[in-house]
Amino acid sequence: MYYEYLMLRRAGLCSDEELLEALRKNIQGFEDKPGRLYQTLLQASYETWSDGPFGRTGDEVNKTISYYDKGPIVGWMFDLHIRYLTGNKKLLDDVMRTLYRNTTSNSNGDLRSRNFRKVCEEHRGNQSGRTVSLRR
């Protein structure tokens, strides 16, 4: 969902301010849910499709989060962190592109957390430069 917002900005269909407002609303919606204190994003990802046609019911609403609510926040923070560490020379796009290439070239489609971490470390750069731009 982070890329949904970002693609609108890159296509010129919204301004920086509109992008930030959409992300602000996403963060506010997430912060308003008590389930954020009980369930991690990883746990929520395993239950993405288990809610059934009517979503969460009863007390589950207070003890769970939606992958779709927290995912964009984590994606945005991760992208900003990469941009910050590399002085905007690298983006989350670069990490995703490398992961895609590595995964599709590997006959197993091996995408494990250790591989993800390795690719992230490769793209963090020399950590000089500390400004962030949303335009690239």
C-alpha positions as CSV (number, residue, x, y, z in Angstrom):
1,M,0.0,0.0,0.0
2,Y,3.0,2.4,0.5
3,Y,3.8,2.0,-3.2
4,E,0.1,2.8,-4.0
5,Y,0.6,6.2,-2.4
6,L,4.1,6.7,-3.9
7,M,3.1,5.8,-7.4
8,L,0.4,8.4,-7.4
9,R,3.0,11.0,-6.4
10,R,5.5,9.8,-9.0
11,A,2.9,10.0,-11.7
12,G,2.1,13.6,-10.7
13,L,-1.4,12.7,-9.7
14,C,-0.9,14.1,-6.2
15,S,1.4,16.6,-4.5
16,D,3.9,16.0,-1.8
17,E,1.4,17.4,0.7
18,E,-1.3,15.0,-0.5
19,L,1.0,12.1,-0.2
20,L,2.0,13.0,3.3
21,E,-1.6,13.6,4.2
22,A,-2.6,10.1,3.0
23,L,0.3,8.6,5.0
24,R,-0.7,10.7,8.1
25,K,-4.3,9.4,7.9
26,N,-2.9,5.9,7.6
27,I,-0.7,6.4,10.7
28,Q,-3.6,7.9,12.6
29,G,-5.9,5.1,11.7
30,F,-3.4,2.6,12.9
31,E,-2.6,4.5,16.1
32,D,-6.4,4.5,16.9
33,K,-6.5,0.7,17.0
34,P,-5.8,-1.0,20.3
35,G,-4.7,-4.1,18.5
36,R,-1.4,-2.4,17.7
37,L,-0.3,-3.2,21.2
38,Y,-1.0,-6.9,20.9
39,Q,-0.1,-8.1,17.4
40,T,3.1,-7.6,15.3
41,L,3.1,-7.0,11.5
42,L,4.5,-10.5,11.0
43,Q,1.7,-12.1,13.0
44,A,-0.9,-10.0,11.1
45,S,0.6,-11.1,7.7
46,Y,-0.2,-14.7,8.6
47,E,-3.8,-13.8,9.2
48,T,-4.4,-11.6,6.2
49,W,-6.9,-13.9,4.6
50,S,-8.3,-15.6,7.7
51,D,-10.8,-12.9,8.6
52,G,-13.5,-14.2,6.3
53,P,-15.9,-12.1,4.3
54,F,-17.0,-9.9,7.2
55,G,-13.6,-9.1,8.7
56,R,-12.7,-9.3,12.3
57,T,-15.5,-9.8,14.8
58,G,-16.0,-9.3,18.6
59,D,-12.9,-8.7,20.7
60,E,-10.6,-9.6,17.8
61,V,-10.8,-6.0,16.7
62,N,-9.1,-4.9,19.9
63,K,-6.4,-7.5,19.8
64,T,-5.4,-7.6,16.1
65,I,-4.2,-5.2,13.4
66,S,-4.6,-5.2,9.7
67,Y,-1.5,-5.9,7.6
68,Y,-2.9,-3.2,5.3
69,D,-2.9,-0.6,8.0
70,K,0.6,-1.2,9.4
71,G,2.4,-2.3,6.2
72,P,2.4,1.1,4.5
73,I,3.8,2.7,7.6
74,V,6.6,0.2,7.9
75,G,7.3,0.5,4.1
76,W,7.5,4.3,4.4
77,M,9.7,4.3,7.4
78,F,12.0,1.7,5.8
79,D,12.2,3.8,2.6
80,L,13.0,7.0,4.5
81,H,15.7,5.1,6.5
82,I,17.4,3.9,3.3
83,R,17.2,7.3,1.8
84,Y,18.6,8.9,4.9
85,L,21.5,6.4,5.2
86,T,22.5,6.8,1.5
87,G,21.8,10.5,1.1
88,N,19.0,9.7,-1.4
89,K,21.2,7.6,-3.6
90,K,19.3,4.4,-2.8
91,L,15.6,3.8,-2.2
92,L,13.4,0.9,-1.1
93,D,12.9,0.4,-4.9
94,D,16.5,-0.7,-5.1
95,V,16.1,-3.2,-2.3
96,M,12.9,-4.6,-3.9
97,R,14.5,-4.7,-7.4
98,T,17.5,-6.7,-6.0
99,L,15.3,-9.1,-4.1
100,Y,13.1,-9.7,-7.1
101,R,16.2,-10.4,-9.3
102,N,17.7,-12.7,-6.7
103,T,14.5,-14.5,-6.0
104,T,13.6,-15.1,-9.7
105,S,17.1,-16.1,-10.7
106,N,17.1,-18.7,-7.8
107,S,15.1,-21.8,-8.8
108,N,13.8,-22.2,-5.3
109,G,12.5,-18.6,-5.1
110,D,14.3,-18.4,-1.8
111,L,13.3,-15.2,0.0
112,R,14.2,-15.7,3.7
113,S,14.7,-13.1,6.3
114,R,18.5,-13.6,6.2
115,N,18.5,-12.9,2.5
116,F,16.4,-9.8,3.0
117,R,18.7,-8.5,5.7
118,K,21.8,-9.1,3.4
119,V,20.3,-7.2,0.5
120,C,19.3,-4.3,2.9
121,E,22.8,-4.1,4.2
122,E,24.2,-4.0,0.7
123,H,22.0,-1.0,-0.2
124,R,22.6,1.0,2.9
125,G,25.7,2.7,1.4
126,N,28.4,4.5,3.2
127,Q,25.9,6.4,5.4
128,S,27.1,9.8,4.4
129,G,24.5,12.5,3.5
130,R,21.4,12.9,5.7
131,T,18.7,14.6,3.6
132,V,15.5,12.9,2.4
133,S,13.5,13.6,-0.8
134,L,10.2,12.1,-1.8
135,R,10.5,13.1,-5.4
136,R,12.9,10.4,-6.7
